[in-house]
XYZ file of C-alpha atoms in Angstrom:
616
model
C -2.592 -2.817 34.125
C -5.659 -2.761 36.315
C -8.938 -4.649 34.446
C -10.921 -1.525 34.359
C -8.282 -0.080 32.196
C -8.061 -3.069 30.050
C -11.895 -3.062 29.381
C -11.719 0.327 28.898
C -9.233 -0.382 25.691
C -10.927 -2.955 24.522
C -14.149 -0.588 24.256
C -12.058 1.861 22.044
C -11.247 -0.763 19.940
C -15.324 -2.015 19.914
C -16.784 1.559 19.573
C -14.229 2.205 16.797
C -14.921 -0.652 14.982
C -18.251 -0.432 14.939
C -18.446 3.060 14.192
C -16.516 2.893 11.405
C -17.781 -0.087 10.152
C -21.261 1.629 9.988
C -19.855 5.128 8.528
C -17.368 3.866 6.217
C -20.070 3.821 3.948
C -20.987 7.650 4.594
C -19.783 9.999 2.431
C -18.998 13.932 3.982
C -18.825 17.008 2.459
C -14.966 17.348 1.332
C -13.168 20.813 2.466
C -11.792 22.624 0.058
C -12.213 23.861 -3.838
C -13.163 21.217 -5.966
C -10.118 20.207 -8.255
C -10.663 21.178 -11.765
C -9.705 19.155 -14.805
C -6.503 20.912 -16.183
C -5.499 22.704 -13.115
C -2.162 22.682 -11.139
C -1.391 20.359 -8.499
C -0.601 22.221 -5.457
C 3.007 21.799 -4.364
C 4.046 20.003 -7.127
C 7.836 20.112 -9.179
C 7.753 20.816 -11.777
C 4.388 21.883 -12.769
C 1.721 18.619 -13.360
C -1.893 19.178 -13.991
C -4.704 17.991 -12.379
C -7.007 15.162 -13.483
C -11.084 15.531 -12.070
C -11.090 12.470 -9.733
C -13.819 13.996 -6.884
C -11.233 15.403 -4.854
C -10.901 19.058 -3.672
C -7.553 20.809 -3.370
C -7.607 20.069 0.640
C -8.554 15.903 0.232
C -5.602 15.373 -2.012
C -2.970 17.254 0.137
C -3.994 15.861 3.148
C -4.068 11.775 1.244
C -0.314 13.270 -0.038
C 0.909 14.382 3.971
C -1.507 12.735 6.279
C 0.536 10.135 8.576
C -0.554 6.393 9.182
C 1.944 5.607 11.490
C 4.961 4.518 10.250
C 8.527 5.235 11.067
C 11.409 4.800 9.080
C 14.078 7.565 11.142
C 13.827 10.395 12.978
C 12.393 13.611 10.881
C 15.568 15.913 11.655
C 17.876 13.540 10.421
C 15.792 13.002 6.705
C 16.161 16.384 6.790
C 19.267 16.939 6.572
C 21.142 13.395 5.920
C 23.444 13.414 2.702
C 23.428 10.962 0.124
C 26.028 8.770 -0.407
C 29.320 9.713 -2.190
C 28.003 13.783 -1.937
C 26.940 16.352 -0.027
C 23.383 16.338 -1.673
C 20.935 16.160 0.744
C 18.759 12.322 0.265
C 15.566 13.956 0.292
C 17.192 16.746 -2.977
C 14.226 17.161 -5.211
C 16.986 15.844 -7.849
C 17.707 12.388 -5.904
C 14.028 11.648 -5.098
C 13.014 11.900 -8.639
C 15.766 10.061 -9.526
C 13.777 7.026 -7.384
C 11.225 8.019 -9.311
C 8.917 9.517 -6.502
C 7.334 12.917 -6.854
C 9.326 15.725 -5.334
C 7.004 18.530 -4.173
C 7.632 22.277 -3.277
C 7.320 23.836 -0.025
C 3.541 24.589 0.677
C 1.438 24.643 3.866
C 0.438 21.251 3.522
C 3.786 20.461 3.542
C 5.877 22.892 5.378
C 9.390 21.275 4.478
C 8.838 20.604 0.893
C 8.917 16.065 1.310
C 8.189 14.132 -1.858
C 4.252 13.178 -1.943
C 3.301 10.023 0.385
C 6.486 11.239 2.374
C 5.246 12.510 6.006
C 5.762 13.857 9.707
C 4.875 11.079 12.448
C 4.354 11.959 15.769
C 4.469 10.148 18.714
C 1.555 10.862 20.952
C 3.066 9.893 24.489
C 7.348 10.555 23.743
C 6.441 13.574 21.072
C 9.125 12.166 18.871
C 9.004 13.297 15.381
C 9.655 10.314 12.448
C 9.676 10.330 8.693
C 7.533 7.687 6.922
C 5.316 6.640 4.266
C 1.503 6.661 3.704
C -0.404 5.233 1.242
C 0.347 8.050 -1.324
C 4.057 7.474 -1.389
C 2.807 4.011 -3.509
C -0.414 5.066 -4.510
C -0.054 8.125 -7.006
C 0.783 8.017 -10.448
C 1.924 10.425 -13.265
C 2.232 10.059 -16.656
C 3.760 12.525 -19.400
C 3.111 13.403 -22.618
C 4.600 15.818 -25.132
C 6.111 17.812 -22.493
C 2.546 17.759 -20.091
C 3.157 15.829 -17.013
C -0.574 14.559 -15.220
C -0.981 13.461 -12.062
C -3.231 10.282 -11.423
C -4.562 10.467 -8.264
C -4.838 6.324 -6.822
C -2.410 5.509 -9.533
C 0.588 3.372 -9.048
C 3.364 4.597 -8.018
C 6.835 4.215 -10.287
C 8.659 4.360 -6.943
C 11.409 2.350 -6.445
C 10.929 1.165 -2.653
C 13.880 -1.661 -2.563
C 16.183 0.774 -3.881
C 15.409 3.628 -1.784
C 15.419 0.791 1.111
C 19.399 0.583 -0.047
C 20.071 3.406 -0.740
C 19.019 5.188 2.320
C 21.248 2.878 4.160
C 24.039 2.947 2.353
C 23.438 7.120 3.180
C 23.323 6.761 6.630
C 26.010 4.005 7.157
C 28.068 6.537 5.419
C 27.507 9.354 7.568
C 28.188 7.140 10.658
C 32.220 6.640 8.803
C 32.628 9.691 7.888
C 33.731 12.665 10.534
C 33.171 15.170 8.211
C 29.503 13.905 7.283
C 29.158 12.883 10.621
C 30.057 16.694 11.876
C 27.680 18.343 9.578
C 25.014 16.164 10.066
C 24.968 16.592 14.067
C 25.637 20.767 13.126
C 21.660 20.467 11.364
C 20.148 17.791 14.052
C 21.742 19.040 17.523
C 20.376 21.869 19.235
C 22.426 25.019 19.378
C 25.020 24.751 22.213
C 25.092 21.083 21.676
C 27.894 19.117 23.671
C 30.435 16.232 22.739
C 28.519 13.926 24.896
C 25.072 14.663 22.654
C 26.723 14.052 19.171
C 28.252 10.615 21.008
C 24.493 9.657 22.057
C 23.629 11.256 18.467
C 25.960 8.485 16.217
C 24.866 6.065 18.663
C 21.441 6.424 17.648
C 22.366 6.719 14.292
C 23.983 3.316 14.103
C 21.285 1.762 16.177
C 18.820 2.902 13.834
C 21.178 1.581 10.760
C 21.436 -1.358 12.132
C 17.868 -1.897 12.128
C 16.757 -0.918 8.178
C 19.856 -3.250 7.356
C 18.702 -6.009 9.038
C 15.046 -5.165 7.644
C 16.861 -5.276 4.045
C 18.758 -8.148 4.584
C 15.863 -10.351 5.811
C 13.468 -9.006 2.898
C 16.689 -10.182 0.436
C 18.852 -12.092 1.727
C 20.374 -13.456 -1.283
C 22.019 -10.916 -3.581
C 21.193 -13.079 -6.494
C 17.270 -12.359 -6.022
C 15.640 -10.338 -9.003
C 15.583 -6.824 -8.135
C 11.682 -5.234 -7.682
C 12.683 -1.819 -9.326
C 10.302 0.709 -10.135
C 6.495 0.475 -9.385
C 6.794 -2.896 -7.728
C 7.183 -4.471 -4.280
C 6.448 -7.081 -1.914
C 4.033 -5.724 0.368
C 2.627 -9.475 1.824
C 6.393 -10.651 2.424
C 7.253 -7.517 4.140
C 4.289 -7.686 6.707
C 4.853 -11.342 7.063
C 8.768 -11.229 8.061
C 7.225 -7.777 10.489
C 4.979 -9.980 12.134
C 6.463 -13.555 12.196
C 10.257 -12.212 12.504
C 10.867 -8.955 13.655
C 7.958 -8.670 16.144
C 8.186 -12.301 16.669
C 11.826 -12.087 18.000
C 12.411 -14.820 15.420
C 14.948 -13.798 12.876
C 15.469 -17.211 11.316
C 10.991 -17.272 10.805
C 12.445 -14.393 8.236
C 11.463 -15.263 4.212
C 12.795 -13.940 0.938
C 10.928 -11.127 -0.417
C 10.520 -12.298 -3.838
C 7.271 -11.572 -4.954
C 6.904 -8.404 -6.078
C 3.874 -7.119 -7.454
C 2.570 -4.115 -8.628
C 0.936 -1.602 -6.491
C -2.972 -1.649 -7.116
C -5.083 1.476 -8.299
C -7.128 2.756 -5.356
C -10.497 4.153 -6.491
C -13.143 1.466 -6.070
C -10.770 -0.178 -3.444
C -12.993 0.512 -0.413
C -16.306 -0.613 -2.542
C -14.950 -4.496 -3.420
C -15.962 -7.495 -1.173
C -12.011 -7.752 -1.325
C -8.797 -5.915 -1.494
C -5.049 -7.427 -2.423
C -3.855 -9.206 -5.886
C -4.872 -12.564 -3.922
C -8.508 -11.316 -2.230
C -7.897 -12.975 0.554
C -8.540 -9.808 2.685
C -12.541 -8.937 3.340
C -12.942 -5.751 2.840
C -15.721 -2.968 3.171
C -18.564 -1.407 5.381
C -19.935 -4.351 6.159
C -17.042 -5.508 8.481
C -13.774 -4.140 10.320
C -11.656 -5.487 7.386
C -10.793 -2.068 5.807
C -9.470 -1.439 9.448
C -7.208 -4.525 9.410
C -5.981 -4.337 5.806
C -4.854 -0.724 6.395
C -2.952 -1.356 9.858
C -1.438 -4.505 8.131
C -0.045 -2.091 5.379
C 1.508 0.139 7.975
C 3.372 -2.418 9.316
C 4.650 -3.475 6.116
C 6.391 0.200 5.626
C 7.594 0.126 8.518
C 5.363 0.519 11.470
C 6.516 -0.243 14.799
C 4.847 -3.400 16.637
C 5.744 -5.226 20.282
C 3.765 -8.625 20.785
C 3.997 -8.964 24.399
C 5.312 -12.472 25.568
C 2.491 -12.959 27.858
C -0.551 -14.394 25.695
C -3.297 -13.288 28.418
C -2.199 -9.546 26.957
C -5.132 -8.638 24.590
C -3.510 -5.408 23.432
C -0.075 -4.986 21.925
C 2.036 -1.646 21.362
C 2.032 -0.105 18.038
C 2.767 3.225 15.543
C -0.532 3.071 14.026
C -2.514 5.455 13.743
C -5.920 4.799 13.904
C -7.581 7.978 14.017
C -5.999 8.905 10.436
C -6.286 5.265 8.753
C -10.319 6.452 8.952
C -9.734 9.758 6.887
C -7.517 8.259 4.647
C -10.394 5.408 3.963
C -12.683 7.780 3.139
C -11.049 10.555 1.153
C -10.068 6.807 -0.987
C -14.032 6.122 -0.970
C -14.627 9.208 -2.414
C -11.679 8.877 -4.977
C -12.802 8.357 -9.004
C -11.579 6.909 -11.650
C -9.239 9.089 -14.269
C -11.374 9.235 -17.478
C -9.226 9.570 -20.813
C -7.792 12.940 -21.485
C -8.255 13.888 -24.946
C -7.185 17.833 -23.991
C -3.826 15.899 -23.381
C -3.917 12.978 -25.388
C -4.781 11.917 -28.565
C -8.959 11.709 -29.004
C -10.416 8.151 -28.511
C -11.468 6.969 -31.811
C -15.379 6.617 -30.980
C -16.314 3.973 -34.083
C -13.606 1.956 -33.503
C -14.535 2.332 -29.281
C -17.625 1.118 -30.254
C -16.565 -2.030 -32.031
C -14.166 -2.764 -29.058
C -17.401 -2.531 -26.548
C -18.288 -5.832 -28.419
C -15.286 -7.292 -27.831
C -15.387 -6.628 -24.539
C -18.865 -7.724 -23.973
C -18.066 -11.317 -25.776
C -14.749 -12.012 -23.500
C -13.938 -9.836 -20.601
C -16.842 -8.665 -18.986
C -17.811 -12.436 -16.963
C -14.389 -11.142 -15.030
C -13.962 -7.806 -15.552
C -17.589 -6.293 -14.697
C -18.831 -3.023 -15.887
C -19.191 -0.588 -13.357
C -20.492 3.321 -14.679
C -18.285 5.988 -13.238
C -21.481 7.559 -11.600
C -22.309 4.151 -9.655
C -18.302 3.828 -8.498
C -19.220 4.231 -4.969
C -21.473 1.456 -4.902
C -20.610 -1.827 -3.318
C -19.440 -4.773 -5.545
C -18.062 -8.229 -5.382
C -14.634 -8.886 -7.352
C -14.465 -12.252 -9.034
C -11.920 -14.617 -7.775
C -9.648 -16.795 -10.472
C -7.839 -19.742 -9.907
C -4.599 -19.550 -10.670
C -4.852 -22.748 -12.173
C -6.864 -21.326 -14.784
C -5.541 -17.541 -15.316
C -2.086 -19.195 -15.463
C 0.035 -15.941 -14.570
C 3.014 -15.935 -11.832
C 1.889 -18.048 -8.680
C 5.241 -16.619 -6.602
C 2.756 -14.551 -4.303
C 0.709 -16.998 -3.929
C 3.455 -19.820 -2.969
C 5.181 -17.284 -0.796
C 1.471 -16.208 1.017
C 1.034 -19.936 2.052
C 4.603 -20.314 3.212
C 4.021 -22.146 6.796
C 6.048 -20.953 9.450
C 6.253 -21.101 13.155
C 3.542 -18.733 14.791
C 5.640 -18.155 17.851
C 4.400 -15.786 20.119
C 0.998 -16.019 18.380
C 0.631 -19.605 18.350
C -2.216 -20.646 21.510
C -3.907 -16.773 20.314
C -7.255 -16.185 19.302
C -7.386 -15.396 15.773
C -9.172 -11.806 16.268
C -7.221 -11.504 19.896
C -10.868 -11.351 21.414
C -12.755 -13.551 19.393
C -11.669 -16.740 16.583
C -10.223 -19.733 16.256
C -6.639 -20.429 18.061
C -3.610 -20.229 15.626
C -1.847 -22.994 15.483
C 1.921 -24.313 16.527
C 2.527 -23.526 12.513
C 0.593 -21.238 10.466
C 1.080 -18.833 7.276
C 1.209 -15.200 8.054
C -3.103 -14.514 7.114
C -4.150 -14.966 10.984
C -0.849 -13.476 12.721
C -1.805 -10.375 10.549
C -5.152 -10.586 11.542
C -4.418 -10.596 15.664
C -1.356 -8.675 15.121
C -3.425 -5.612 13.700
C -6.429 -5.827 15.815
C -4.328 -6.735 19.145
C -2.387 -3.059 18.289
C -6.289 -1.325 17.980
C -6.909 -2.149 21.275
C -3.899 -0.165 22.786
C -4.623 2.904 21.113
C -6.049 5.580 23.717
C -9.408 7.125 24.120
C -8.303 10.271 22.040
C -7.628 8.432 19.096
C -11.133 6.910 19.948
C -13.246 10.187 20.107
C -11.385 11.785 17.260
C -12.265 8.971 14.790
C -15.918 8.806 15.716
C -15.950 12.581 15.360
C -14.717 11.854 12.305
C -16.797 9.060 11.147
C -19.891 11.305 13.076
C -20.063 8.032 15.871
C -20.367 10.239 18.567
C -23.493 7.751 20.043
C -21.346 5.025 20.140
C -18.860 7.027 21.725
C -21.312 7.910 24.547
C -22.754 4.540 25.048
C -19.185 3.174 25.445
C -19.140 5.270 29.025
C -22.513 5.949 29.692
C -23.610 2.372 31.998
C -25.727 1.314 29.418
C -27.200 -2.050 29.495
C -24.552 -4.812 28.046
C -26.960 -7.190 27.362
C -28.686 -4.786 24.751
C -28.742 -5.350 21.268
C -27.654 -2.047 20.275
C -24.733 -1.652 22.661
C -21.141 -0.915 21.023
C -19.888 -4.233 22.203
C -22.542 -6.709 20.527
C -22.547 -4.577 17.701
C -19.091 -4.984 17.068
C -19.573 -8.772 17.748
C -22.033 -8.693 14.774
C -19.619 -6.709 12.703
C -16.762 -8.828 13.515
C -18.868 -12.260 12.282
C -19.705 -10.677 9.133
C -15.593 -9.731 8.482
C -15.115 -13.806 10.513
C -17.312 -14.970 7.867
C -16.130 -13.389 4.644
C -12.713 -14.380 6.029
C -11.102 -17.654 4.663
C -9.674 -20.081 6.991
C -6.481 -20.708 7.295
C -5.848 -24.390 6.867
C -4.765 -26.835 9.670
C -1.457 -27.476 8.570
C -1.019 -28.963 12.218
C -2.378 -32.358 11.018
C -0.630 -34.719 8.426
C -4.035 -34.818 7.190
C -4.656 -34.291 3.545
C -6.183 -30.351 3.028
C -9.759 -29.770 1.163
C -9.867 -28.743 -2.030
C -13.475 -26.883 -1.286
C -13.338 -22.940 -1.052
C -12.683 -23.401 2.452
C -9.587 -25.523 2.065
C -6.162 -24.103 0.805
C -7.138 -24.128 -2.655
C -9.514 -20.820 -2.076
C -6.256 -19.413 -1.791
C -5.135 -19.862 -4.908
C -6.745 -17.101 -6.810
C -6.018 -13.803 -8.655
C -8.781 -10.961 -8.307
C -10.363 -9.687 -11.524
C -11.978 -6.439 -10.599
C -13.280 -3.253 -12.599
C -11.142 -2.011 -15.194
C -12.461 1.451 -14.996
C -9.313 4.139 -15.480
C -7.051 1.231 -16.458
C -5.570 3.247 -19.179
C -3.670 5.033 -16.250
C -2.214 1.795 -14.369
C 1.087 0.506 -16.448
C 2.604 -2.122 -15.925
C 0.461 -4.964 -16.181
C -0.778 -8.584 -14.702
C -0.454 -8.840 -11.174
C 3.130 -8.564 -11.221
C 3.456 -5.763 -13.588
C 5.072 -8.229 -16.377
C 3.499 -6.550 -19.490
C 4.391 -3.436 -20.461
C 1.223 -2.532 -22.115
C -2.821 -3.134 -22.226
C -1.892 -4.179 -26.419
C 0.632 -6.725 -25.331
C -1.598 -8.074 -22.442
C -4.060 -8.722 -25.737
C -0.983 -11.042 -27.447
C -0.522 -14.708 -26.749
C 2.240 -15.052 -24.001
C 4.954 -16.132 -26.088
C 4.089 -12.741 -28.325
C 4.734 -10.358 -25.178
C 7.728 -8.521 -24.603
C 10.178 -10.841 -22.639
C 12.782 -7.796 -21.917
C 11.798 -4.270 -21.417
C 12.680 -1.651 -19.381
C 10.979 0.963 -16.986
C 11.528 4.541 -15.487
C 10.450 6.668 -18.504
C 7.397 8.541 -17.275
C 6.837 9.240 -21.132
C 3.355 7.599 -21.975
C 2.358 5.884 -25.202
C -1.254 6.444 -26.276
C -1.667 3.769 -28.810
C -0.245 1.243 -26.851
C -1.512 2.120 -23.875
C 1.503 1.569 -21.380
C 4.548 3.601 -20.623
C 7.782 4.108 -23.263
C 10.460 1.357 -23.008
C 13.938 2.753 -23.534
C 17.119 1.646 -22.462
C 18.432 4.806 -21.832
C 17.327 7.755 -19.656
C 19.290 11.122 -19.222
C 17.795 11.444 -15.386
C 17.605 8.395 -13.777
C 18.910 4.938 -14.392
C 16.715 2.273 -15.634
C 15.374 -1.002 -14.723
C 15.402 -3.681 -17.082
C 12.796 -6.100 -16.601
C 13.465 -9.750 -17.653
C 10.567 -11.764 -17.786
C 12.322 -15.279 -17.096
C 13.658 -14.379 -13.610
C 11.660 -15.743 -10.268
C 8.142 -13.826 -9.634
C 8.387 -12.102 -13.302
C 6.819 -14.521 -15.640
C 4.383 -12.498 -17.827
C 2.518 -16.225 -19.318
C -0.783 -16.681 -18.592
C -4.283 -14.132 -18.648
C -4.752 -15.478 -22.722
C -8.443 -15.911 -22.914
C -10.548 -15.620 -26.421
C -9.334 -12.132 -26.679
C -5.782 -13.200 -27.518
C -7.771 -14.959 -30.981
C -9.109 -11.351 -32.210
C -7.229 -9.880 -35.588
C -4.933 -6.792 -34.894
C -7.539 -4.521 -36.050
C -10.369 -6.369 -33.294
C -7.154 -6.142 -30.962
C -7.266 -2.142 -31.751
C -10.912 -1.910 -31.309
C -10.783 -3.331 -28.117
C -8.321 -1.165 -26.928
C -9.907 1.859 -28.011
C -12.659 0.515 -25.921
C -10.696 -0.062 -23.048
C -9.285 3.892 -23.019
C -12.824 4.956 -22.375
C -13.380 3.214 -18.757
């Protein structure tokens, strides 16, 4: 590649950055009718009412279908692959409820009827069609009650992503055996007229890409002993780590359990905190390109496609992100509100007792938990940071996040590819990430470039990207991205040298600063069961109990919602799905810790408080 065209990409990726960086923090006009408290979601089976979260009709379909870039198989074959053991297609309304993700009817959005957060990726230069996630797949809730199912925009998903992971392969390892899946399948993919040599290429292909979500499972859990996630967890950071130090590292034994799964964390306010993940050790916001970087990280964590050239002068690396629609999907999530309470649905708040709890609140939660007004949610705001030392809940993620490893490929690499401090012989997986996702920015092409500014209305930038201007001038793209990328370099902890046999700081540059939980706003919380960081707690009441007064079994999948505990129904039992019992002593599940001055009130300050707590 010739250096003009190498400048040229790394001037998308500086005119991106700082466009977005700057507009982030601009809110458009949404398309569409505003949704209505109480009206249908579009698309969805069977019927589920809306919730009044500041979307319109046309924001929320296009968060549900609107692709980031990852890749999981080819779109025909979703289509039309079986499940295991019957000729029910995997993607049957019936199965993907079942995994407890939310089936959807055919609409326009969403032409072939795919469960929400399910969507069409194209690739730009082979025009090959894939079927992956986006963010809603994880990142929308619903809840029922008395028959009345509600959607929660944001929400956490009850998704069971390990088992789908296994499931999925066990589907199409199947329909590799068997000739009479085999011959149906390849009737549905193949092209009318299709020959015996294309349905030999066609089960090639099919084991290939087998071969490769196996191995993805197996190095994710490689011990069959490890506690299941089941549904509404995973391990998002251990994923992305064994992508980038592993499988993109061509490093299979650099490959780590997966065995800290969390919970997946409500959205709304997420693009207004200082910091994003259960850990904050991601910078985050308008003021930098971290929103940029935290979103291509989570596309290659469900499974987007990355090649770290061998050759370390190579500032840009091939990848399946897509850039242009990581920007919408940041901003329809900046415009995203909390759920308020739904006393048409649920039972009515009791306001004197709500009142009381406010006191509560006020006396021991609100030093952690700030109050934020659900008019002021799109302001800016800086989450509080907790030692784990001192909240005391599960430090799995934490031990597993600091895992050192050998970089590899990106040992002798800058940091931010362009810019930063070398990573090391041995590192954890925070600055691969880092170069990983900005290296694959640079390689996306101009037309991913001028559709995001149009998007983010950078259309200057855009033009003095090309236009001959100056360098040397402060307001060219390229030092303003330098100043953007000092703010995110300075909001961004250092990784420790773990190259020296030195002893590491304690200061909040040292490892210790990461060893903290994020507290953040509690608005909507009602609507975000399980609880703790590692969804350990069934319900906000038991989260108000001493440790050893929580439940140490229970069990999820029931959608069913309890309004006086606040939390989901545990049942053992469930006519429509199985159901995951969650044991509290296994690895990564301990529900101790979080027992401040609250766990002291009486039952009835306990109740006041969460009465309180319903109306954020």
């Amino acid at each position: 590649m010739s250096f003009k065209c190498l400048s040229l990409k790394h001037s998308c990726l500086i005119v991106i950055s700082a466009s977005l960086a700057f507009v982030l923090g601009c809110s458009s006009e949404q398309k569409g009718k505003a949704i209505e408290q109480g009206s249908e979601v579009t698309g969805a089976f069977p019927n589920v009412v809306n919730l009044d979260q500041s979307w319109t009709t046309d924001t929320q379909q296009a968060f549900y279908f609107t692709s980031q870039g990852s890749r999981i198989l080819p779109y025909k074959w979703f289509l039309y692959l079986e499940k295991a053991g019957s000729e029910m297609l995997f993607r049957d309304n019936k199965h993907i409820s079942q995994l407890r993700y939310l089936p959807e009817n055919k609409t326009t959005w969403n032409p072939d009827g795919l469960a929400v957060g399910f969507v069409k990726d194209v690739d730009k230069k082979t025009k090959q069609e894939w079927m992956g996630f986006n963010c809603a797949a994880c990142h929308t809730a619903q809840i029922e009650y008395k028959g009345i199912n509600i959607r929660i925009d944001g929400g956490p998903t009850l998704g069971d992503f390990e088992e789908f992971n296994k499931v999925l392969v066990k589907a199409m390892n199947e329909t590799y055996q068997s000739e009479e899946k085999f011959d149906r399948f390849a009737e549905n993919v193949l092209e009318k007229g299709y020959s015996a040599n294309d349905k030999v290429i066609l089960r090639r292909a099919l084991l290939e890409q087998t071969e490769i979500l196996a191995e993805r499972n197996q190095a994710n859990h490689p011990d069959p002993k490890q506690p299941a996630y089941g549904y509404g967890r995973v391990d998002a950071i251990g994923a992305i780590f064994n992508q980038i130090l592993s499988k993109s590292n061509d490093m299979p034994n650099n490959a780590r359990a997966s065995d800290a799964p969390v919970s997946y964390p409500f959205l709304w306010g997420t693009h207004q905190s200082d910091v994003v993940q259960w850990t904050g050790f991601a910078p985050n916001g308008p003021d930098s390109v971290g929103a940029l970087i935290r979103n291509g990280g989570e596309v290659l964590g469900v499974y987007g496609q990355l090649t770290i050239p061998d050759d370390k002068s190579v500032k840009h690396y091939q990848s399946s992100i897509q850039i242009e629609n990581l920007g919408k999907l940041e901003e329809w999530v900046a415009e995203l509100r909390s759920p308020m309470w739904p006393s048409e649905y649920l039972p009515a708040i009791d306001a004197v007792r709500a009142a009381e709890g406010e006191k509560h609140y006020a006396k021991y939660c609100v030093n952690c938990h700030q109050l934020i007004k659900r008019s002021d949610e799109g302001e800016k705001y800086t989450a509080v940071l907790t030692p784990q030392s001192e909240v005391g809940t599960d430090p799995q993620e934490i031990i597993n996040m600091l895992e050192i490893r050998e970089a590899g490929k990106y040992a002798q690499r800058k940091e931010f590819v362009l810019a930063g401090d070398v990573i090391p012989e041995n590192t954890n997986g925070l600055a691969p990430l880092v170069n990983a996702v900005v290296g694959s920015l640079l390689e996306h092409p101009i037309d991913t470039l001028e559709a995001a500014i149009t998007e983010y209305k950078g259309g200057e930038a855009a033009k003095q990207a090309s236009d001959g201007i100056d360098e040397n001038l402060d307001h060219h793209p390229r030092n303003i991205f330098k100043q953007k990328l000092t703010v995110f370099k300075n909001k961004y902890k250092k990784t420790p040298d773990v190259s020296s046999d030195k002893e590491t700081s304690s200061t909040p540059s040292g490892i210790d600063a990461f060893k903290v939980y994020k507290a953040r706003p509690l608005n909507g919380i009602w609507a975000t069961a399980p609880y703790l960081h590692n969804g350990s707690v069934p319900s906000l009441y038991e989260l108000l109990l001493p440790s050893d007064k929580r439940s140490k079994v229970f069990y999820l999948g029931s959608r069913e919602f309890d309004p006086v505990n606040v939390g989901y129904i545990s049942t053992s039992t469930l006519d429509d799905a199985p159901v995951f019992r969650y044991d509290t002593s296994l690895k990564g599940n301990s529900n101790e810790g979080h027992e401040y001055g609250v766990v002291e009130l009486t039952n009835i300050e306990k109740k006041e408080l969460l009465e309180y707590l319903k109306t954020l």
